[in-house]
């Protein structure tokens, strides 16, 4: 596969967002008049309105916010007390409705501090029972525009609440696209991502959650860099006490980069949780040629080698799944695979 310059990818991202706004007919303005608190079970957001204002107006559990086609340039935060909230696009195409912003880890806030990785997120939710369907969540911050910033993580979605469900959602960014995390170090919050498209480059699916990715499409971007690997798809940071981390099942991984330019994963052991024991199972998934088949895993730090982590595969297909160096591709047995299913990971929750 012929590589393309990362700058071209970034320009296409910007053009896509601009075209989405044009097709919808408007760009949401910041500072829209807040919506009053509402007891209605369904609230509608249209171009010119604020998604955050609708979230703020929700007064009870089990409410639905329908976001109509448009590009909404704002940061959206759903607090823990908005339990059972549903946020969905109004059409069948998630490309029609885009929530986007452009903060990065190193972006300076008005008070002179920086946002940090989690704080850079366009969309943040700590609410249990969240459902998101049929829209796009994006962070279009570009490294090329900000050479002065070294904290280049720029999160599209930071999710911590238990029973968080995403279906037909597009998640677009570069580094750290989806932060699938938990509400506390001791919590085993569960997430389910079904039929989602997730795009990025470095560690773009990461965190501590028990997260099932079912029939998802992961796409690795090309980067204008001279080194390999260009990035990694997953960087789990699973708590040692949690028997389940990330599970990708019946999914696929494609790439805009050269063949073999990406790793499946590397383990993230945070400085604030050095007892973490990252867990990732990729099963029955098509791995394209962008994945390095010979050495699909790598270390984040030498003190925590990937070989000591809970990284396993099972019945994957495609050129990126070819087993040429068995010591680099730990496989589940059939008996072990029976414990790595959606039902086993999600328990009594049936999203």
Short mmCIF file of C-alpha atoms in Angstrom, two decimals:
data_model
loop_
_atom_site.label_atom_id
_atom_site.label_comp_id
_atom_site.label_asym_id
_atom_site.label_seq_id
_atom_site.Cartn_x
_atom_site.Cartn_y
_atom_site.Cartn_z
CA UNK A 1 0.00 0.00 0.00
CA UNK A 2 1.42 3.39 -0.97
CA UNK A 3 1.79 5.81 1.95
CA UNK A 4 0.39 9.33 1.90
CA UNK A 5 1.63 12.39 3.73
CA UNK A 6 -0.06 13.07 7.07
CA UNK A 7 -0.67 16.69 6.07
CA UNK A 8 -3.00 15.47 3.33
CA UNK A 9 -4.97 13.41 5.82
CA UNK A 10 -5.33 16.38 8.13
CA UNK A 11 -6.51 18.63 5.28
CA UNK A 12 -9.10 16.04 4.29
CA UNK A 13 -10.34 15.96 7.89
CA UNK A 14 -10.77 19.71 7.89
CA UNK A 15 -12.48 19.66 4.49
CA UNK A 16 -14.85 16.92 5.64
CA UNK A 17 -15.98 18.90 8.65
CA UNK A 18 -16.44 22.01 6.56
CA UNK A 19 -18.51 20.16 3.96
CA UNK A 20 -20.68 18.61 6.65
CA UNK A 21 -21.47 22.07 7.96
CA UNK A 22 -22.26 23.36 4.50
CA UNK A 23 -24.55 20.47 3.68
CA UNK A 24 -26.46 21.01 6.89
CA UNK A 25 -26.78 24.71 6.18
CA UNK A 26 -25.36 26.20 9.38
CA UNK A 27 -22.57 26.18 11.91
CA UNK A 28 -23.65 26.26 15.52
CA UNK A 29 -22.50 29.41 17.25
CA UNK A 30 -20.97 29.30 20.69
CA UNK A 31 -22.83 31.27 23.28
CA UNK A 32 -26.30 30.24 22.14
CA UNK A 33 -29.03 31.11 24.58
CA UNK A 34 -29.24 28.30 27.16
CA UNK A 35 -32.37 26.21 27.04
CA UNK A 36 -34.59 26.37 30.12
CA UNK A 37 -34.86 23.28 32.29
CA UNK A 38 -37.30 20.90 30.67
CA UNK A 39 -39.40 17.98 31.85
CA UNK A 40 -39.99 16.87 28.25
CA UNK A 41 -38.77 13.36 27.57
CA UNK A 42 -37.39 14.32 24.15
CA UNK A 43 -35.47 17.51 23.38
CA UNK A 44 -34.47 18.59 19.87
CA UNK A 45 -31.28 20.45 18.96
CA UNK A 46 -31.04 22.22 15.61
CA UNK A 47 -28.33 24.34 13.95
CA UNK A 48 -28.01 27.53 15.94
CA UNK A 49 -28.81 25.69 19.18
CA UNK A 50 -26.31 24.28 21.69
CA UNK A 51 -26.08 20.57 22.48
CA UNK A 52 -24.68 21.42 25.91
CA UNK A 53 -27.67 23.64 26.63
CA UNK A 54 -29.96 20.70 25.92
CA UNK A 55 -27.92 18.48 28.25
CA UNK A 56 -28.15 21.12 30.95
CA UNK A 57 -31.93 21.32 30.48
CA UNK A 58 -32.49 17.61 31.15
CA UNK A 59 -34.13 17.21 34.56
CA UNK A 60 -34.85 13.50 34.88
CA UNK A 61 -33.57 10.05 33.96
CA UNK A 62 -34.28 8.37 30.65
CA UNK A 63 -34.43 11.51 28.53
CA UNK A 64 -33.54 11.70 24.82
CA UNK A 65 -31.76 14.49 22.96
CA UNK A 66 -32.17 14.40 19.17
CA UNK A 67 -29.49 16.37 17.35
CA UNK A 68 -30.49 17.46 13.85
CA UNK A 69 -28.05 17.63 10.90
CA UNK A 70 -25.33 20.23 11.28
CA UNK A 71 -21.87 20.83 12.67
CA UNK A 72 -21.92 21.85 16.33
CA UNK A 73 -18.58 23.36 17.32
CA UNK A 74 -18.63 23.09 21.08
CA UNK A 75 -17.49 21.02 24.05
CA UNK A 76 -20.22 18.77 25.46
CA UNK A 77 -20.08 17.42 29.01
CA UNK A 78 -22.64 15.00 30.45
CA UNK A 79 -22.37 14.83 34.26
CA UNK A 80 -23.00 11.74 36.36
CA UNK A 81 -26.45 12.92 37.45
CA UNK A 82 -27.84 12.71 33.88
CA UNK A 83 -28.40 8.94 34.13
CA UNK A 84 -30.02 7.04 31.30
CA UNK A 85 -29.58 9.82 28.76
CA UNK A 86 -29.83 9.06 25.04
CA UNK A 87 -28.08 11.31 22.53
CA UNK A 88 -28.78 10.53 18.90
CA UNK A 89 -28.53 11.97 15.44
CA UNK A 90 -31.80 12.70 13.69
CA UNK A 91 -30.94 10.85 10.47
CA UNK A 92 -29.71 7.40 9.52
CA UNK A 93 -26.26 8.71 8.53
CA UNK A 94 -23.84 9.58 11.38
CA UNK A 95 -21.94 11.88 9.00
CA UNK A 96 -24.88 14.28 8.96
CA UNK A 97 -24.47 15.35 12.58
CA UNK A 98 -21.03 16.37 13.84
CA UNK A 99 -20.02 17.57 17.31
CA UNK A 100 -16.46 18.87 17.09
CA UNK A 101 -13.91 21.01 18.92
CA UNK A 102 -10.15 21.49 18.84
CA UNK A 103 -8.51 21.42 22.28
CA UNK A 104 -5.34 19.41 22.90
CA UNK A 105 -3.53 18.31 26.04
CA UNK A 106 -1.15 21.25 25.73
CA UNK A 107 -3.70 23.89 24.71
CA UNK A 108 -3.52 26.81 27.14
CA UNK A 109 -6.74 27.68 28.95
CA UNK A 110 -7.73 31.24 29.84
CA UNK A 111 -6.33 30.76 33.37
CA UNK A 112 -2.89 29.88 31.98
CA UNK A 113 -3.02 26.15 32.71
CA UNK A 114 -3.41 23.47 30.05
CA UNK A 115 -6.33 21.13 29.44
CA UNK A 116 -4.51 17.85 29.91
CA UNK A 117 -5.47 14.71 28.03
CA UNK A 118 -8.91 14.08 29.55
CA UNK A 119 -9.70 17.78 29.59
CA UNK A 120 -9.06 18.08 25.87
CA UNK A 121 -12.10 15.94 25.01
CA UNK A 122 -14.78 17.31 22.74
CA UNK A 123 -17.32 14.99 24.37
CA UNK A 124 -17.14 13.87 28.01
CA UNK A 125 -19.61 11.66 29.87
CA UNK A 126 -19.63 10.27 33.41
CA UNK A 127 -23.33 9.37 33.26
CA UNK A 128 -24.37 5.74 33.85
CA UNK A 129 -26.65 4.21 31.26
CA UNK A 130 -25.61 6.58 28.46
CA UNK A 131 -26.68 5.75 24.90
CA UNK A 132 -25.15 7.53 21.89
CA UNK A 133 -26.33 6.67 18.39
CA UNK A 134 -25.91 7.85 14.83
CA UNK A 135 -23.62 10.87 14.99
CA UNK A 136 -19.97 11.95 14.78
CA UNK A 137 -17.76 13.03 17.68
CA UNK A 138 -14.53 14.67 16.55
CA UNK A 139 -11.48 16.59 17.70
CA UNK A 140 -9.94 18.37 14.72
CA UNK A 141 -6.88 19.81 16.50
CA UNK A 142 -3.91 19.45 14.15
CA UNK A 143 -0.27 19.00 15.11
CA UNK A 144 0.84 20.84 11.99
CA UNK A 145 -0.99 23.98 13.09
CA UNK A 146 0.61 24.02 16.55
CA UNK A 147 4.30 23.08 16.43
CA UNK A 148 4.78 24.90 19.73
CA UNK A 149 2.59 22.38 21.60
CA UNK A 150 4.22 19.14 22.76
CA UNK A 151 1.16 17.69 24.52
CA UNK A 152 -0.46 16.52 21.28
CA UNK A 153 -3.14 14.22 22.72
CA UNK A 154 -6.49 15.53 21.50
CA UNK A 155 -9.46 13.41 22.59
CA UNK A 156 -12.75 13.11 20.71
CA UNK A 157 -14.61 11.28 23.50
CA UNK A 158 -13.78 10.66 27.16
CA UNK A 159 -16.24 8.14 28.62
CA UNK A 160 -16.30 6.83 32.19
CA UNK A 161 -19.86 5.90 33.16
CA UNK A 162 -20.98 2.28 33.60
CA UNK A 163 -23.27 0.86 30.90
CA UNK A 164 -22.21 3.40 28.28
CA UNK A 165 -23.42 2.27 24.84
CA UNK A 166 -22.33 3.65 21.46
CA UNK A 167 -23.76 2.43 18.15
CA UNK A 168 -23.17 3.73 14.63
CA UNK A 169 -20.99 6.51 16.05
CA UNK A 170 -17.99 7.92 14.22
CA UNK A 171 -15.07 8.92 16.47
CA UNK A 172 -12.47 11.05 14.69
CA UNK A 173 -9.17 12.45 15.94
CA UNK A 174 -5.46 11.67 15.74
CA UNK A 175 -3.75 10.84 19.05
CA UNK A 176 -5.97 9.43 21.83
CA UNK A 177 -9.26 9.53 19.92
CA UNK A 178 -11.32 7.48 22.41
CA UNK A 179 -10.52 7.50 26.12
CA UNK A 180 -12.59 4.55 27.39
CA UNK A 181 -12.05 4.84 31.13
CA UNK A 182 -13.74 4.31 34.50
CA UNK A 183 -15.23 6.57 37.15
CA UNK A 184 -12.62 5.46 39.73
CA UNK A 185 -9.48 3.33 39.94
CA UNK A 186 -11.48 0.64 41.72
CA UNK A 187 -14.45 0.69 39.31
CA UNK A 188 -14.98 -1.80 36.47
CA UNK A 189 -17.29 0.38 34.37
CA UNK A 190 -18.58 -1.31 31.22
CA UNK A 191 -18.79 0.14 27.71
CA UNK A 192 -20.21 -1.31 24.51
CA UNK A 193 -19.31 0.02 21.04
CA UNK A 194 -21.21 -1.53 18.14
CA UNK A 195 -20.88 -0.74 14.42
CA UNK A 196 -18.70 2.26 15.22
CA UNK A 197 -15.96 3.82 13.08
CA UNK A 198 -12.90 4.90 15.10
CA UNK A 199 -10.01 6.73 13.43
CA UNK A 200 -6.64 7.93 14.70
CA UNK A 201 -2.92 7.31 14.94
CA UNK A 202 -1.19 7.04 18.35
CA UNK A 203 -2.92 4.96 21.08
CA UNK A 204 -6.23 6.04 19.67
CA UNK A 205 -8.33 3.60 21.74
CA UNK A 206 -7.07 3.65 25.32
CA UNK A 207 -8.09 3.50 28.95
CA UNK A 208 -9.16 1.34 31.89
CA UNK A 209 -12.76 0.41 31.01
CA UNK A 210 -14.21 -3.02 30.43
CA UNK A 211 -15.01 -2.27 26.79
CA UNK A 212 -16.45 -4.48 24.05
CA UNK A 213 -15.97 -3.34 20.45
CA UNK A 214 -18.33 -5.32 18.25
CA UNK A 215 -18.34 -5.04 14.45
CA UNK A 216 -16.30 -1.85 14.71
CA UNK A 217 -14.04 -0.40 12.03
CA UNK A 218 -10.69 0.92 13.24
CA UNK A 219 -8.76 3.03 10.72
CA UNK A 220 -5.14 4.09 11.16
CA UNK A 221 -4.06 7.38 9.63
CA UNK A 222 -0.83 8.05 7.81
CA UNK A 223 1.65 10.32 9.60
CA UNK A 224 4.31 12.46 7.98
CA UNK A 225 7.09 10.94 10.10
CA UNK A 226 10.31 9.10 9.28
CA UNK A 227 10.04 6.45 12.01
CA UNK A 228 8.10 3.24 12.51
CA UNK A 229 5.78 2.36 14.01
CA UNK A 230 3.66 5.36 13.16
CA UNK A 231 1.26 4.45 15.93
CA UNK A 232 -0.84 1.86 17.75
CA UNK A 233 -4.55 1.12 17.72
CA UNK A 234 -5.02 0.15 21.39
CA UNK A 235 -3.37 1.16 24.67
CA UNK A 236 -5.35 -0.48 27.50
CA UNK A 237 -4.62 0.30 31.16
CA UNK A 238 -6.82 -2.33 32.80
CA UNK A 239 -6.79 -2.59 36.59
CA UNK A 240 -5.05 -5.72 37.86
CA UNK A 241 -8.17 -6.81 39.76
CA UNK A 242 -10.36 -6.56 36.65
CA UNK A 243 -10.59 -9.87 34.75
CA UNK A 244 -11.74 -8.06 31.61
CA UNK A 245 -10.24 -5.18 29.66
CA UNK A 246 -10.73 -4.42 25.95
CA UNK A 247 -12.37 -6.96 23.64
CA UNK A 248 -12.54 -6.40 19.87
CA UNK A 249 -14.73 -8.99 18.17
CA UNK A 250 -15.81 -9.41 14.55
CA UNK A 251 -14.25 -6.06 13.71
CA UNK A 252 -11.72 -4.86 11.13
CA UNK A 253 -8.61 -2.70 11.01
CA UNK A 254 -7.73 -0.75 7.87
CA UNK A 255 -4.98 1.76 7.24
CA UNK A 256 -4.06 4.83 5.22
CA UNK A 257 -0.39 4.23 5.99
CA UNK A 258 2.27 1.95 4.57
CA UNK A 259 2.06 -1.79 5.06
CA UNK A 260 3.26 -2.79 8.51
CA UNK A 261 3.39 0.79 9.80
CA UNK A 262 1.12 0.16 12.81
CA UNK A 263 1.02 -2.05 15.88
CA UNK A 264 -2.15 -3.55 17.28
CA UNK A 265 -1.36 -2.32 20.77
CA UNK A 266 1.03 -1.35 23.50
CA UNK A 267 0.32 -1.53 27.24
CA UNK A 268 -0.29 1.66 29.19
CA UNK A 269 0.69 1.48 32.86
CA UNK A 270 -0.07 4.98 34.19
CA UNK A 271 2.22 6.64 36.71
CA UNK A 272 -0.84 7.04 38.96
CA UNK A 273 -1.67 3.29 38.80
CA UNK A 274 1.54 1.31 38.47
CA UNK A 275 -0.27 -1.92 39.45
CA UNK A 276 -2.27 -1.87 36.19
CA UNK A 277 -2.22 -5.08 34.15
CA UNK A 278 -3.44 -4.15 30.66
CA UNK A 279 -5.79 -6.61 28.98
CA UNK A 280 -6.70 -6.82 25.29
CA UNK A 281 -8.29 -9.61 23.28
CA UNK A 282 -8.72 -9.25 19.51
CA UNK A 283 -10.76 -12.08 18.05
CA UNK A 284 -12.39 -12.97 14.74
CA UNK A 285 -11.23 -9.64 13.39
CA UNK A 286 -9.82 -8.75 9.98
CA UNK A 287 -6.40 -7.14 10.29
CA UNK A 288 -5.31 -5.33 7.14
CA UNK A 289 -1.76 -4.97 5.81
CA UNK A 290 -1.21 -1.79 7.81
CA UNK A 291 -0.61 -3.95 10.90
CA UNK A 292 2.92 -5.28 11.43
CA UNK A 293 2.26 -9.03 11.29
CA UNK A 294 5.73 -10.04 12.47
CA UNK A 295 5.73 -7.89 15.61
CA UNK A 296 2.21 -6.54 16.22
CA UNK A 297 2.84 -5.39 19.80
CA UNK A 298 5.36 -3.04 21.38
CA UNK A 299 6.24 -1.50 24.73
CA UNK A 300 5.34 1.94 26.00
CA UNK A 301 8.03 1.68 28.69
CA UNK A 302 10.74 -0.94 29.13
CA UNK A 303 9.69 -1.53 32.74
CA UNK A 304 6.35 -2.93 31.51
CA UNK A 305 7.01 -5.26 28.55
CA UNK A 306 4.00 -6.24 26.49
CA UNK A 307 4.86 -9.93 26.90
CA UNK A 308 3.94 -9.68 30.59
CA UNK A 309 0.50 -8.25 29.81
CA UNK A 310 -2.81 -9.92 29.01
CA UNK A 311 -2.63 -9.57 25.23
CA UNK A 312 -4.27 -12.37 23.23
CA UNK A 313 -5.71 -13.08 19.78
CA UNK A 314 -8.14 -15.64 18.42
CA UNK A 315 -9.02 -16.63 14.88
CA UNK A 316 -8.14 -13.32 13.27
CA UNK A 317 -7.85 -13.03 9.50
CA UNK A 318 -6.13 -10.84 6.92
CA UNK A 319 -2.50 -10.07 6.09
CA UNK A 320 -1.97 -8.31 9.41
CA UNK A 321 -3.00 -11.49 11.25
CA UNK A 322 -0.52 -13.82 9.58
CA UNK A 323 1.44 -15.74 12.23
CA UNK A 324 5.06 -15.72 11.09
CA UNK A 325 6.61 -15.34 14.55
CA UNK A 326 4.38 -17.28 16.99
CA UNK A 327 6.21 -15.92 20.04
CA UNK A 328 4.95 -12.45 19.08
CA UNK A 329 1.32 -13.48 18.62
CA UNK A 330 -0.12 -15.09 21.79
CA UNK A 331 -3.29 -16.97 20.91
CA UNK A 332 -6.27 -18.08 22.98
CA UNK A 333 -7.21 -21.73 23.03
CA UNK A 334 -10.80 -22.63 22.18
CA UNK A 335 -11.48 -23.20 25.88
CA UNK A 336 -9.99 -19.82 26.82
CA UNK A 337 -11.93 -18.05 24.08
CA UNK A 338 -15.20 -19.10 25.73
CA UNK A 339 -14.39 -16.66 28.56
CA UNK A 340 -13.78 -13.73 26.22
CA UNK A 341 -17.21 -12.90 24.84
CA UNK A 342 -19.55 -9.94 25.03
CA UNK A 343 -21.69 -11.73 27.61
CA UNK A 344 -18.70 -12.57 29.81
CA UNK A 345 -17.41 -9.01 29.74
CA UNK A 346 -20.73 -7.21 30.21
CA UNK A 347 -22.32 -9.56 32.74
CA UNK A 348 -25.92 -8.74 33.61
CA UNK A 349 -25.99 -5.78 31.23
CA UNK A 350 -27.55 -6.44 27.81
CA UNK A 351 -27.14 -3.26 25.73
#
